Coordinates of C-alpha atoms in Angstrom, one line a residue:
M101 CA -99.9 -25.3 67.5
K102 CA -101.4 -24.3 70.8
K103 CA -98.0 -24.2 72.7
H104 CA -99.6 -22.3 75.7
L105 CA -101.6 -25.3 76.7
Y106 CA -98.5 -27.1 78.0
T107 CA -97.0 -24.6 80.3
L108 CA -98.1 -26.6 83.4
T109 CA -96.0 -29.6 82.5
L110 CA -92.9 -27.6 83.4
T111 CA -93.8 -27.5 87.0
S112 CA -94.5 -31.3 86.9
A113 CA -91.2 -31.9 85.2
L114 CA -89.3 -30.0 87.9
L115 CA -90.9 -32.0 90.6
L116 CA -90.3 -35.2 88.8
G117 CA -86.7 -34.4 88.2
T118 CA -86.1 -33.6 91.8
A119 CA -87.7 -36.7 93.2
G120 CA -86.3 -38.9 90.5
T121 CA -82.8 -37.9 91.4
A122 CA -83.0 -38.6 95.1
Q123 CA -84.6 -42.0 94.5
A124 CA -82.0 -42.8 91.9
Q125 CA -83.9 -45.8 90.4
G126 CA -81.6 -46.1 87.4
N127 CA -84.2 -47.3 85.0
F128 CA -86.0 -46.4 81.7
G129 CA -89.8 -46.0 81.6
I130 CA -92.3 -45.7 78.9
G131 CA -96.0 -45.1 79.3
L132 CA -99.1 -43.1 78.4
G133 CA -101.0 -40.2 80.2
L134 CA -103.9 -37.9 80.0
F135 CA -102.9 -34.3 80.5
N136 CA -105.1 -31.2 81.2
G137 CA -104.1 -27.7 82.0
S138 CA -105.8 -24.4 82.0
T139 CA -104.6 -21.5 79.9
E140 CA -104.7 -17.9 80.9
Y141 CA -105.0 -16.5 77.4
K142 CA -108.4 -15.4 76.0
D143 CA -110.6 -17.5 73.7
I144 CA -108.7 -20.6 74.2
D145 CA -110.6 -23.8 75.2
T146 CA -109.2 -26.1 77.8
E147 CA -108.6 -29.5 76.2
V148 CA -107.4 -33.0 77.4
Y149 CA -104.4 -34.5 75.6
L150 CA -103.3 -38.2 75.4
L151 CA -99.5 -38.1 75.3
P152 CA -96.7 -40.6 75.5
V153 CA -94.5 -40.6 78.7
L154 CA -90.7 -41.3 78.2
M155 CA -88.4 -41.2 81.3
Y156 CA -84.9 -42.3 82.3
E157 CA -83.5 -42.0 85.8
S158 CA -80.1 -42.9 87.2
E159 CA -77.7 -41.8 89.9
S160 CA -76.1 -39.2 87.6
F161 CA -78.7 -38.5 84.9
S162 CA -82.5 -38.0 84.4
L163 CA -84.4 -37.4 81.2
S164 CA -88.1 -36.6 80.4
P165 CA -89.7 -35.4 77.2
T166 CA -89.1 -31.7 78.2
R167 CA -86.1 -31.8 80.4
G168 CA -82.6 -33.3 80.9
E169 CA -80.5 -33.2 84.1
F170 CA -77.0 -34.2 85.0
H171 CA -76.4 -34.6 88.7
L172 CA -73.2 -34.2 90.8
P173 CA -73.3 -35.2 94.4
V174 CA -72.1 -32.8 97.1
S175 CA -72.8 -34.9 100.1
S176 CA -74.9 -37.9 101.1
N177 CA -78.1 -35.7 101.0
M178 CA -77.2 -32.8 98.7
W179 CA -76.4 -32.5 95.0
V180 CA -76.1 -30.0 92.2
S181 CA -77.7 -30.5 88.8
A182 CA -76.9 -29.0 85.3
I183 CA -80.3 -28.6 83.4
G184 CA -81.4 -28.3 79.9
A185 CA -85.2 -27.7 79.5
L186 CA -87.8 -26.8 76.8
R187 CA -90.0 -23.9 77.6
L188 CA -93.3 -24.9 76.2
Q189 CA -95.0 -21.5 76.2
G190 CA -96.2 -19.3 73.5
Y191 CA -98.8 -19.2 70.7
D192 CA -99.3 -18.9 67.0
A193 CA -101.2 -15.9 65.7
D194 CA -103.9 -18.1 64.2
D195 CA -104.7 -19.9 67.5
S196 CA -107.5 -17.6 68.4
A197 CA -109.0 -14.1 67.5
T198 CA -107.2 -12.7 70.5
F199 CA -103.8 -13.1 68.7
K200 CA -104.9 -11.7 65.2
G201 CA -102.2 -9.3 64.2
M202 CA -99.7 -10.6 66.9
D203 CA -96.3 -12.0 66.0
D204 CA -96.0 -15.7 67.0
R205 CA -94.4 -16.4 70.4
D206 CA -92.1 -19.4 70.0
I207 CA -91.0 -22.3 72.2
G208 CA -87.6 -21.7 73.8
F209 CA -84.8 -23.7 75.2
D210 CA -83.3 -23.0 78.7
L211 CA -80.0 -24.0 80.3
G212 CA -79.4 -23.7 84.0
A213 CA -78.5 -25.3 87.3
S214 CA -80.1 -26.3 90.6
V215 CA -79.0 -27.0 94.2
N216 CA -81.0 -29.9 95.8
F217 CA -81.3 -31.3 99.3
Y218 CA -83.2 -34.3 100.8
N219 CA -83.6 -36.0 104.1
D220 CA -86.4 -38.1 105.6
E221 CA -87.5 -35.4 108.0
I222 CA -87.6 -32.3 105.8
G223 CA -88.2 -33.9 102.4
F224 CA -86.9 -32.4 99.1
L225 CA -85.7 -28.9 98.7
S226 CA -84.6 -27.4 95.4
L227 CA -83.4 -24.0 94.2
E228 CA -83.1 -23.6 90.4
W229 CA -82.1 -21.0 87.9
L230 CA -82.8 -21.2 84.1
A231 CA -81.9 -18.9 81.3
D232 CA -83.0 -18.8 77.6
V233 CA -80.2 -19.6 75.3
T234 CA -82.1 -19.5 71.9
S235 CA -82.7 -15.7 71.8
T236 CA -86.4 -16.4 72.0
S237 CA -87.3 -14.5 75.1
E238 CA -83.8 -13.8 76.4
G239 CA -85.4 -14.2 79.9
N240 CA -84.5 -15.8 83.2
E241 CA -86.4 -17.9 85.8
V242 CA -85.7 -18.8 89.4
S243 CA -87.7 -21.5 91.2
A244 CA -87.8 -22.8 94.7
I245 CA -89.6 -26.1 95.5
W246 CA -90.4 -28.1 98.5
A247 CA -91.8 -31.7 98.1
Y248 CA -92.5 -34.3 100.8
P249 CA -93.0 -37.9 99.7
I250 CA -95.1 -40.1 102.1
E251 CA -94.2 -43.6 101.1
G252 CA -96.4 -46.7 101.8
K253 CA -96.0 -50.3 100.6
A254 CA -97.4 -49.6 97.1
L255 CA -98.7 -46.0 97.3
T256 CA -96.6 -42.8 97.5
I257 CA -98.3 -39.5 98.2
T258 CA -96.3 -36.3 97.5
P259 CA -97.5 -32.9 98.4
S260 CA -95.4 -30.0 97.2
V261 CA -95.3 -26.2 97.1
F262 CA -93.3 -23.9 94.8
W263 CA -92.4 -20.3 94.1
R264 CA -91.3 -19.1 90.7
W265 CA -89.9 -15.7 89.6
Q266 CA -89.7 -14.8 85.9
S267 CA -87.8 -11.8 84.4
D268 CA -89.4 -8.9 82.7
D269 CA -87.9 -10.0 79.3
L270 CA -89.6 -13.5 79.7
I271 CA -92.9 -12.0 80.9
N272 CA -92.9 -9.3 78.1
Y273 CA -92.2 -11.8 75.4
Y274 CA -95.2 -14.1 76.2
Y275 CA -97.7 -11.5 77.5
G276 CA -96.6 -8.2 76.1
V277 CA -98.1 -6.3 73.2
K278 CA -95.6 -4.5 70.9
T279 CA -96.3 -1.1 69.2
N280 CA -96.7 -2.8 65.8
E281 CA -99.2 -5.2 67.4
V282 CA -101.6 -2.5 68.8
T283 CA -105.1 -2.4 67.5
A284 CA -108.2 -0.4 68.3
T285 CA -109.1 -3.0 71.0
R286 CA -105.6 -4.0 72.1
G287 CA -103.2 -1.4 73.6
A288 CA -99.5 -1.7 73.9
Y289 CA -98.4 -3.5 77.0
T290 CA -94.9 -3.9 78.6
P291 CA -95.0 -5.9 81.8
D292 CA -92.4 -6.2 84.4
S293 CA -91.1 -9.4 86.1
A294 CA -93.6 -11.7 87.9
S295 CA -93.8 -14.1 90.6
T296 CA -96.0 -17.2 91.0
F297 CA -96.9 -19.4 94.0
G298 CA -98.4 -22.8 93.6
G299 CA -98.8 -26.3 95.0
A300 CA -99.4 -29.8 93.8
L301 CA -100.4 -33.2 95.1
S302 CA -99.2 -36.4 93.2
L303 CA -100.0 -40.0 93.8
D304 CA -97.9 -42.9 92.6
Y305 CA -99.2 -46.5 92.9
K306 CA -96.9 -49.5 92.1
L307 CA -99.4 -51.8 90.5
T308 CA -96.8 -54.4 89.7
Q309 CA -93.0 -54.6 89.9
S310 CA -92.8 -52.9 86.5
V311 CA -96.0 -50.8 86.2
T312 CA -96.7 -47.6 88.2
L313 CA -99.8 -45.6 88.0
F314 CA -99.4 -41.9 88.4
S315 CA -101.7 -38.9 88.9
E316 CA -101.2 -35.2 89.8
I317 CA -103.3 -32.1 90.5
S318 CA -101.8 -28.7 90.8
A319 CA -102.8 -25.0 91.1
Y320 CA -100.9 -21.8 90.8
S321 CA -101.5 -18.0 91.1
L322 CA -101.1 -15.4 88.4
D323 CA -99.1 -12.3 89.0
D324 CA -100.7 -8.9 88.3
E325 CA -98.2 -8.4 85.5
V326 CA -99.7 -11.3 83.7
K327 CA -103.3 -10.7 84.7
N328 CA -103.2 -7.1 83.3
S329 CA -102.2 -8.3 79.9
P330 CA -104.8 -7.6 77.1
L331 CA -104.1 -11.2 76.0
V332 CA -105.3 -12.7 79.3
E333 CA -108.8 -13.6 80.4
D334 CA -110.5 -10.9 82.6
D335 CA -110.6 -11.8 86.3
K336 CA -108.3 -14.8 85.7
D337 CA -106.5 -15.2 89.1
M338 CA -105.5 -18.9 89.1
G339 CA -104.5 -21.7 86.8
Y340 CA -104.5 -25.5 87.3
G341 CA -103.2 -28.7 85.9
A342 CA -104.1 -32.4 86.2
S343 CA -102.6 -35.6 84.8
I344 CA -103.2 -39.4 85.1
G345 CA -101.5 -42.3 83.4
F346 CA -99.1 -45.2 83.8
V347 CA -95.3 -45.9 83.3
Y348 CA -93.8 -49.3 82.5
S349 CA -90.2 -49.5 83.9
F350 CA -87.5 -51.7 82.3

């Protein structure tokens, strides 16, 4: 299973969770989408996936395929959230020749919390902390997001930017090379913590009262601690993601 191909969906899920909370639509949605994301690992082809979309949003709870949040209001425009999220990173040793002789790197599960703010002038601001609770990477992640929805009669355009810090335990698990994994062409590698900057642009078009079309493009930088890994493509400085699809709301 090429788990590393899905890492970009985490960014999208974070943005969707923040926006969904503030809008508080209180509905269930099911749909279908095409998802494409680059991978930084060597010898892995970029692919497009057709995947189901399942979502639930209410005043106090939101749920997507990779993430669930419970929201507690602090004031009329601020709330805190308890978060549970899948970390869809990693690889199997048979995914490509790059990983031959490596141990598998598994999907993890994180718990954490966020502080969120919204008003019409500033948009959405969110500061989030997540920690692995499955003893997979035993790592931590801190993210900050700004998103500004521009709403029309049917079309909503949302530009956003984010910063993300990941601990050395997390980066080492997914990009490090242990001493028992060293070969003649792959040296040992123990990276430190890493930071990423990125941005996204999403468009949501309300086709009918129940059907919404969605699309998003995103791009992000790669930290030197990731780029210097012998598992990562040479001269790989950026990654990207793209999605398009529809959701039917009940």
